[in-house]
Short mmCIF file of N, CA and C in Angstrom, two decimals:
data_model
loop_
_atom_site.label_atom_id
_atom_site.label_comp_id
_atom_site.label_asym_id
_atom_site.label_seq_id
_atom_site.Cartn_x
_atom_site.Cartn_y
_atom_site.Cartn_z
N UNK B 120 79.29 64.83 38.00
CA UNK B 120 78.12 64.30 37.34
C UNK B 120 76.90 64.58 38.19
N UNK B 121 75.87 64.77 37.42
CA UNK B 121 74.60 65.47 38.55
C UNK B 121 73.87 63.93 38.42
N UNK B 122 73.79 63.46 39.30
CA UNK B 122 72.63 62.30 38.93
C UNK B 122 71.04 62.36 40.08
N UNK B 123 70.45 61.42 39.85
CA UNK B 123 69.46 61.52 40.08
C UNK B 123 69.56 60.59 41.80
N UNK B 124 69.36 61.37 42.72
CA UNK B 124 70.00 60.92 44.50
C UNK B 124 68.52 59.73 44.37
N UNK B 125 69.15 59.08 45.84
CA UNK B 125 68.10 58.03 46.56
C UNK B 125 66.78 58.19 46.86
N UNK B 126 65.86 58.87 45.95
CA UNK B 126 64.93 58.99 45.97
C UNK B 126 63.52 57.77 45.17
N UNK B 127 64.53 56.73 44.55
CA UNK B 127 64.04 56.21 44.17
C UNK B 127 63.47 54.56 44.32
N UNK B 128 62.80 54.24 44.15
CA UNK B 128 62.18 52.70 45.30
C UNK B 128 63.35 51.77 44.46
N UNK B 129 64.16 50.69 45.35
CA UNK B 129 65.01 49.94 44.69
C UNK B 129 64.03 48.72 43.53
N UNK B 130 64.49 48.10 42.53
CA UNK B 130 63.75 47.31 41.76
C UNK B 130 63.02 46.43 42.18
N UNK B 131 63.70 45.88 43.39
CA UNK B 131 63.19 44.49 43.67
C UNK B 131 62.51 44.42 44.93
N UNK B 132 61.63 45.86 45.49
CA UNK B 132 60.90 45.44 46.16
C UNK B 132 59.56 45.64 45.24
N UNK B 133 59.69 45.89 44.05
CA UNK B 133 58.39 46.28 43.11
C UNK B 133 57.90 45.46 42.57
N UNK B 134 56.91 44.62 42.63
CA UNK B 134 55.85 43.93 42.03
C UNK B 134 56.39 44.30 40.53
N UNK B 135 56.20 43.17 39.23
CA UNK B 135 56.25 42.88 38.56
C UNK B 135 55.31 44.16 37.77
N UNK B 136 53.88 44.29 38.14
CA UNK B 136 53.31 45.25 37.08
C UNK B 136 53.50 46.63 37.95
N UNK B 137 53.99 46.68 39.21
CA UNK B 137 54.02 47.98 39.64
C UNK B 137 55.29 48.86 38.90
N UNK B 138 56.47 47.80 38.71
CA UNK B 138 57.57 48.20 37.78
C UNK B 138 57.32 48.68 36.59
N UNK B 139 55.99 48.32 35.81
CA UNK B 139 55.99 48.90 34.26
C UNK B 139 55.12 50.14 34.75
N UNK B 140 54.87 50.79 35.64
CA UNK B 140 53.59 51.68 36.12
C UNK B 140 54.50 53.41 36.20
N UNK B 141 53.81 54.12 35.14
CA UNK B 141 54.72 55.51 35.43
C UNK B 141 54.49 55.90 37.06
N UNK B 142 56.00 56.51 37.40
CA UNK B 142 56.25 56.92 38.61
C UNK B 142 56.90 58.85 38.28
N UNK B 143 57.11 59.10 39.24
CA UNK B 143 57.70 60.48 39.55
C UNK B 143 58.31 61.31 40.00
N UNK B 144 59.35 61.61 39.63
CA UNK B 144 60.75 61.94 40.38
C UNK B 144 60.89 63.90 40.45
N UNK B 145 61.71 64.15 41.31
CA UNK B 145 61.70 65.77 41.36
C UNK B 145 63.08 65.85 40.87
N UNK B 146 63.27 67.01 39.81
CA UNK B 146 64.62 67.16 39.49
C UNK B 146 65.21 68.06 40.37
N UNK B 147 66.49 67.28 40.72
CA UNK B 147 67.39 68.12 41.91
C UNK B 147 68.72 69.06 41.57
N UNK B 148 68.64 69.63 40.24
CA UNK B 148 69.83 70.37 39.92
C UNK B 148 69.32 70.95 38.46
N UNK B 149 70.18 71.53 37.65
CA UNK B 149 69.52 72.89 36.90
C UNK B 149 70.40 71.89 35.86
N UNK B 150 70.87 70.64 35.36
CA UNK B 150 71.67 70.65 34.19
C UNK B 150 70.91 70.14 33.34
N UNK B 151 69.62 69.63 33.19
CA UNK B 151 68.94 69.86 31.85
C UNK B 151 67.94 71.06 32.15
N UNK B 152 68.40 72.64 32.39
CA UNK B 152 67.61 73.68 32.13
C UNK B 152 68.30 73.85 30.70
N UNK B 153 67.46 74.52 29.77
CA UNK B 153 65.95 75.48 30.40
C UNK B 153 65.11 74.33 30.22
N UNK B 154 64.69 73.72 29.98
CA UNK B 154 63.58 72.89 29.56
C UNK B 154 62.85 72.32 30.44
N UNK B 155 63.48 71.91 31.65
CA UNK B 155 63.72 71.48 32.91
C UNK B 155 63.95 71.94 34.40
N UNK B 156 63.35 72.54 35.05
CA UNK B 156 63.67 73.58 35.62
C UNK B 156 64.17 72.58 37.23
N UNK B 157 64.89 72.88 37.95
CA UNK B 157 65.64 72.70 39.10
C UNK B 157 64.12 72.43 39.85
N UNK B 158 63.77 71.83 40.38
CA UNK B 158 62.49 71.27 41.28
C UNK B 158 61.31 70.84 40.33
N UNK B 159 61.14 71.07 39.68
CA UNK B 159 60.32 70.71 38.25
C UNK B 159 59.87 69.05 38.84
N UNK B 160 58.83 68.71 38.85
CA UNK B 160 58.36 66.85 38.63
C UNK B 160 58.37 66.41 37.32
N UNK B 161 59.28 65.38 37.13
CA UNK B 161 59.01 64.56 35.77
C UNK B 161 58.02 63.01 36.11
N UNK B 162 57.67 63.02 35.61
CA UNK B 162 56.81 61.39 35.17
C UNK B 162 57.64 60.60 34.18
N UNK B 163 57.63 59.58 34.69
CA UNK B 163 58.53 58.38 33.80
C UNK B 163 57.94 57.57 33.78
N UNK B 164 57.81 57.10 32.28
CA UNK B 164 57.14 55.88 32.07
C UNK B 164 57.98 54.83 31.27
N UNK B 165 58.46 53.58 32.29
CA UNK B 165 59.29 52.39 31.80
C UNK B 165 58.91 51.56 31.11
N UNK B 166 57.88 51.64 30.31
CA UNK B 166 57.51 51.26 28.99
C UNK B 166 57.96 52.04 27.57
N UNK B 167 58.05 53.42 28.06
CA UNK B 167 58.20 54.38 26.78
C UNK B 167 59.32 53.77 25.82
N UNK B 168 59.09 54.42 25.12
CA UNK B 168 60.21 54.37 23.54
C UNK B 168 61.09 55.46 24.10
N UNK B 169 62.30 54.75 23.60
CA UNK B 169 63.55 55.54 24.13
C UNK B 169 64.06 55.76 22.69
N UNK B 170 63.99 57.20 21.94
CA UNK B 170 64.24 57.18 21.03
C UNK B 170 65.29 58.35 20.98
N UNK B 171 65.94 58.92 19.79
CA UNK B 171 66.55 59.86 19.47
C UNK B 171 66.04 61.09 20.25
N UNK B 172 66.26 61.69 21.02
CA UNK B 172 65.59 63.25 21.32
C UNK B 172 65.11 63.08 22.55
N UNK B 173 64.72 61.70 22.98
CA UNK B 173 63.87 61.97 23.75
C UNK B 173 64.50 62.11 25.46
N UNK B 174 63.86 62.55 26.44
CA UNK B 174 64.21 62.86 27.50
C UNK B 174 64.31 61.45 28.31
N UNK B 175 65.58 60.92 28.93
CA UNK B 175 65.05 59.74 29.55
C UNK B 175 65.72 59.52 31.23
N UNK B 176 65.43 58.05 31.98
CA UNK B 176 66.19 58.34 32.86
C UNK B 176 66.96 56.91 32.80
N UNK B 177 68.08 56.92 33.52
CA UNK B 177 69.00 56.17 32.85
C UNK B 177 70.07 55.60 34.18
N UNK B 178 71.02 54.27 33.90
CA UNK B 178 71.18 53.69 35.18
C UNK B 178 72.64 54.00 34.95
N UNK B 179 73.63 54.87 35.66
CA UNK B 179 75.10 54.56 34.90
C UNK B 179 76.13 54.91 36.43
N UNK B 180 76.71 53.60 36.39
CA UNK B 180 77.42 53.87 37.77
C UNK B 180 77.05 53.71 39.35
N UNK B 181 75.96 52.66 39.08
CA UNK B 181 75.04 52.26 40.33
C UNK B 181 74.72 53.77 40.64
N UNK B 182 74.04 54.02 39.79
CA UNK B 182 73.35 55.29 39.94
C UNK B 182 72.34 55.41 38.71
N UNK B 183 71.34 56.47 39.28
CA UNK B 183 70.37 56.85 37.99
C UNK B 183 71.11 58.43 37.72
N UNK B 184 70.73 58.52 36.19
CA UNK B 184 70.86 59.93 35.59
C UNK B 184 69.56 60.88 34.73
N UNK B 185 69.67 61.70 34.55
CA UNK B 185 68.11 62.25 34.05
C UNK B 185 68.78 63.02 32.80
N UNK B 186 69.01 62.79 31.54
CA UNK B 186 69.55 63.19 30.62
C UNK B 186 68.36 62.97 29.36
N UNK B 187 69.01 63.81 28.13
CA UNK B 187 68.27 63.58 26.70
C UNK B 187 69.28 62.55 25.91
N UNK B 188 68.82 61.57 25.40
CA UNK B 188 69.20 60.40 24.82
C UNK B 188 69.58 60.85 22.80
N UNK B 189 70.45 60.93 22.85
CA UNK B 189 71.00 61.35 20.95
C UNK B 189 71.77 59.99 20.53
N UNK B 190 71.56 60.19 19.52
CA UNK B 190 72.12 59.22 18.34
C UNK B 190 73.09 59.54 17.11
N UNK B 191 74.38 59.58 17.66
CA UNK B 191 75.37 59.89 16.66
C UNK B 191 76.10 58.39 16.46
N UNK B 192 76.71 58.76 14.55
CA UNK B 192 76.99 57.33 14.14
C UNK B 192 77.06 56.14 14.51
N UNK B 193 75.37 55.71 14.83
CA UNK B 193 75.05 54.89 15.39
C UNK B 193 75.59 54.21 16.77
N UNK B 194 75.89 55.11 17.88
CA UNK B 194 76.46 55.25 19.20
C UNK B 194 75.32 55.82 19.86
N UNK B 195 74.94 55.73 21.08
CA UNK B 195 73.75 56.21 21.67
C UNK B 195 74.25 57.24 22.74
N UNK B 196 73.92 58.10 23.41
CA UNK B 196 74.70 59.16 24.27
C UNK B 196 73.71 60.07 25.13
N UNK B 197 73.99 60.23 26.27
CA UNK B 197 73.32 60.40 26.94
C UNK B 197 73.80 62.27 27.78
N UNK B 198 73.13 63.37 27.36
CA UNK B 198 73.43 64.42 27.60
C UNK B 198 73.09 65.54 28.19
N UNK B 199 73.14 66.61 28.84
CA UNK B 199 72.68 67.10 29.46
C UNK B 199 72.60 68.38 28.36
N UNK B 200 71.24 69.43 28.85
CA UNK B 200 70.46 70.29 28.18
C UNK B 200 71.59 71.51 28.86
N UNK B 201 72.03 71.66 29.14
CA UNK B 201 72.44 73.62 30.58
C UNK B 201 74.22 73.23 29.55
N UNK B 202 74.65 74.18 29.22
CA UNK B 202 75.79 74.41 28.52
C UNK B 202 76.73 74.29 29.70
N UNK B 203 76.40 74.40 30.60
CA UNK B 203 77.09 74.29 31.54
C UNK B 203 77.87 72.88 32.06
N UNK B 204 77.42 72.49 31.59
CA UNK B 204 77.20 70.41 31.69
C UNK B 204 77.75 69.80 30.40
N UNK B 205 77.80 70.41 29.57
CA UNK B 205 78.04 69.33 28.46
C UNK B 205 79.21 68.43 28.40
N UNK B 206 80.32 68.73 29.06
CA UNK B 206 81.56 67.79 29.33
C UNK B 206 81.00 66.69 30.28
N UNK B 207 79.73 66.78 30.56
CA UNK B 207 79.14 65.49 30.77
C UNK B 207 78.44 64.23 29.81
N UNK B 208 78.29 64.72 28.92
CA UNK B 208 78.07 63.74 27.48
C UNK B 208 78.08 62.61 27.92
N UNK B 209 77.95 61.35 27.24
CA UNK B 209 78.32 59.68 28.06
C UNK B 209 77.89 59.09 26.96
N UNK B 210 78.23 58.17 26.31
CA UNK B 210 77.84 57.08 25.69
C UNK B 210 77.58 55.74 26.71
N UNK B 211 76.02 55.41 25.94
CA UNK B 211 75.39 54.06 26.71
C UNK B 211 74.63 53.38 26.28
N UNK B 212 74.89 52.27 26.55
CA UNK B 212 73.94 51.04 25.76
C UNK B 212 72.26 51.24 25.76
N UNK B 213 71.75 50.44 25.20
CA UNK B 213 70.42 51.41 25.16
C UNK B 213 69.77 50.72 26.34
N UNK B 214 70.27 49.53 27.18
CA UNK B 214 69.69 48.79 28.40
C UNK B 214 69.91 49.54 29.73
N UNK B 215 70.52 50.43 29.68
CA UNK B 215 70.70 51.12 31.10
C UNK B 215 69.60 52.03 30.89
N UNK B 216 68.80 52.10 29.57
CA UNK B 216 67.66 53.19 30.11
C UNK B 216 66.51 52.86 30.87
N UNK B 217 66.41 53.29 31.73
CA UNK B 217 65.05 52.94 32.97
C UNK B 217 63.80 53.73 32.50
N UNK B 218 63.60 54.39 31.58
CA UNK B 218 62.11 54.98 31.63
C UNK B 218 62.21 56.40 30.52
N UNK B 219 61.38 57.15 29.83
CA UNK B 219 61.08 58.05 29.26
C UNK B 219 60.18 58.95 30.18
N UNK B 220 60.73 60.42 29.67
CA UNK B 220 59.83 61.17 30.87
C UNK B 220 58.62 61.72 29.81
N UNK B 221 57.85 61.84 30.41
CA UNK B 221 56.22 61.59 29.52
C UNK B 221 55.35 62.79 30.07
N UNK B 222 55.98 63.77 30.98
CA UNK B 222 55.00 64.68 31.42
C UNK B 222 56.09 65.57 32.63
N UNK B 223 56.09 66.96 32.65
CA UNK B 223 56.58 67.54 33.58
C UNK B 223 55.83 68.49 34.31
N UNK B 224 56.16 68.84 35.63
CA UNK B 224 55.10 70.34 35.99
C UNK B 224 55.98 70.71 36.75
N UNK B 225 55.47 71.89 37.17
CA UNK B 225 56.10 72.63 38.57
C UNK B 225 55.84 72.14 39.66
N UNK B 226 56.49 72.31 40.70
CA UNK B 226 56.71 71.40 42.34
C UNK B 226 54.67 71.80 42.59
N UNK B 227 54.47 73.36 42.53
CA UNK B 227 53.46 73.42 42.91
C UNK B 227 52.41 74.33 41.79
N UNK B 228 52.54 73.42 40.77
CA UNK B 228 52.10 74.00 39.30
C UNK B 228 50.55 73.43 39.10
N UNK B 229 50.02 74.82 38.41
CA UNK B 229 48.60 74.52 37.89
C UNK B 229 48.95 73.15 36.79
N UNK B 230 47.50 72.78 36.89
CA UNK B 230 47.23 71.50 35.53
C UNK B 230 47.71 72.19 34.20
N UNK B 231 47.36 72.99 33.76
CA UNK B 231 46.70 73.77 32.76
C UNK B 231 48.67 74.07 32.32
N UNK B 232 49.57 74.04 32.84
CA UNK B 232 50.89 74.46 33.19
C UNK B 232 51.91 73.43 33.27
N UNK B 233 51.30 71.75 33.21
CA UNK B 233 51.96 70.82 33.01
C UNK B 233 52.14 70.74 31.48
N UNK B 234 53.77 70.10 31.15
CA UNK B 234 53.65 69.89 29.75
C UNK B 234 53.97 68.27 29.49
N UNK B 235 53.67 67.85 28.11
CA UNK B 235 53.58 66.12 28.11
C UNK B 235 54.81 66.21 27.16
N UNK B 236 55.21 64.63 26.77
CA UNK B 236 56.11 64.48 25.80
C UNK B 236 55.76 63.05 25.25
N UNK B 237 55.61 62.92 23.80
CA UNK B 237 55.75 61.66 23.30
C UNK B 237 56.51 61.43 22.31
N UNK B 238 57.00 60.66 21.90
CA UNK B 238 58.25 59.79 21.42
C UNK B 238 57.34 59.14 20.58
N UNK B 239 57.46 59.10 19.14
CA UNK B 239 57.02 58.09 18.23
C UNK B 239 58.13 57.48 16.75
N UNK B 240 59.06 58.27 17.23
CA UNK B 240 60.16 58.21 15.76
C UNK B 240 61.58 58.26 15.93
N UNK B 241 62.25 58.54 14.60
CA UNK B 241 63.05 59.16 15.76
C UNK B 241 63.53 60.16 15.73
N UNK B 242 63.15 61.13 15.69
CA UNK B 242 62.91 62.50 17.14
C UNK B 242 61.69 62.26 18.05
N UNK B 243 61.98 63.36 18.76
CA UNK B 243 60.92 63.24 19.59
C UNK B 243 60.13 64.50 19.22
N UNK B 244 58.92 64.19 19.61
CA UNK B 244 57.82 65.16 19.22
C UNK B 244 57.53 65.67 20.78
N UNK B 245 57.35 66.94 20.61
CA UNK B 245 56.61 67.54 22.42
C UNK B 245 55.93 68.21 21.96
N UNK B 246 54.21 67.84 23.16
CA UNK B 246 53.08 68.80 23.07
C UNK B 246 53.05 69.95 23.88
#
């Protein structure tokens, strides 16, 4: 399973509104390419709508995971994008999701070269 390593501040040293505040993680492995590229920065925002399609990050196994969130007969599932990965699939409640990713770029990417994502339905829509 590729998950997302100790890079991330534990819950409970975070202030109450610093917890709802998008943060930003570097992806450390290629299993949601192409979309996603291996060092790529995502932005997560733990307010977002966690809907059908959308890209999210997620708590499974005293661990975080960085997967796209689908909805089959009404089961929620959590999957990776790289064909390479897909015997990683997972079904999960929709409370282990920690955040929607809302914006990606390159480690050392122009503005103009970042792309966003919003979630209003259910699919997800990307600009």
């Amino acid at each position: 399973m590729s998950e997302v390593k100790s890079r991330m501040i534990p819950d409970d040293t975070m202030s109450g509104c610093a917890s709802s505040e998008p943060f930003a993680l570097q992806v450390i492995d290629d299993s949601m390419e192409p979309e996603f590229k291996k060092d790529c920065i995502i932005v997560i925002d733990p307010s977002g709508l966690a809907v059908h399609g959308a890209y999210v990050i997620a708590t499974v196994e005293n661990g975080y995971i960085f997967r796209q969130l689908s909805l089959e007969d009404g089961r929620y599932y959590l999957q990776p994008l790289n064909e390479d990965y897909l015997h990683e699939k997972r079904e999960i409640k929709l409370d282990a999701i920690e955040g929607v990713i809302i914006q990606q770029a390159a480690p050392n990417g122009r503005r103009k070269d970042r792309k966003k994502y919003t979630y209003t339905g259910p699919d997800a829509e990307l600009n």
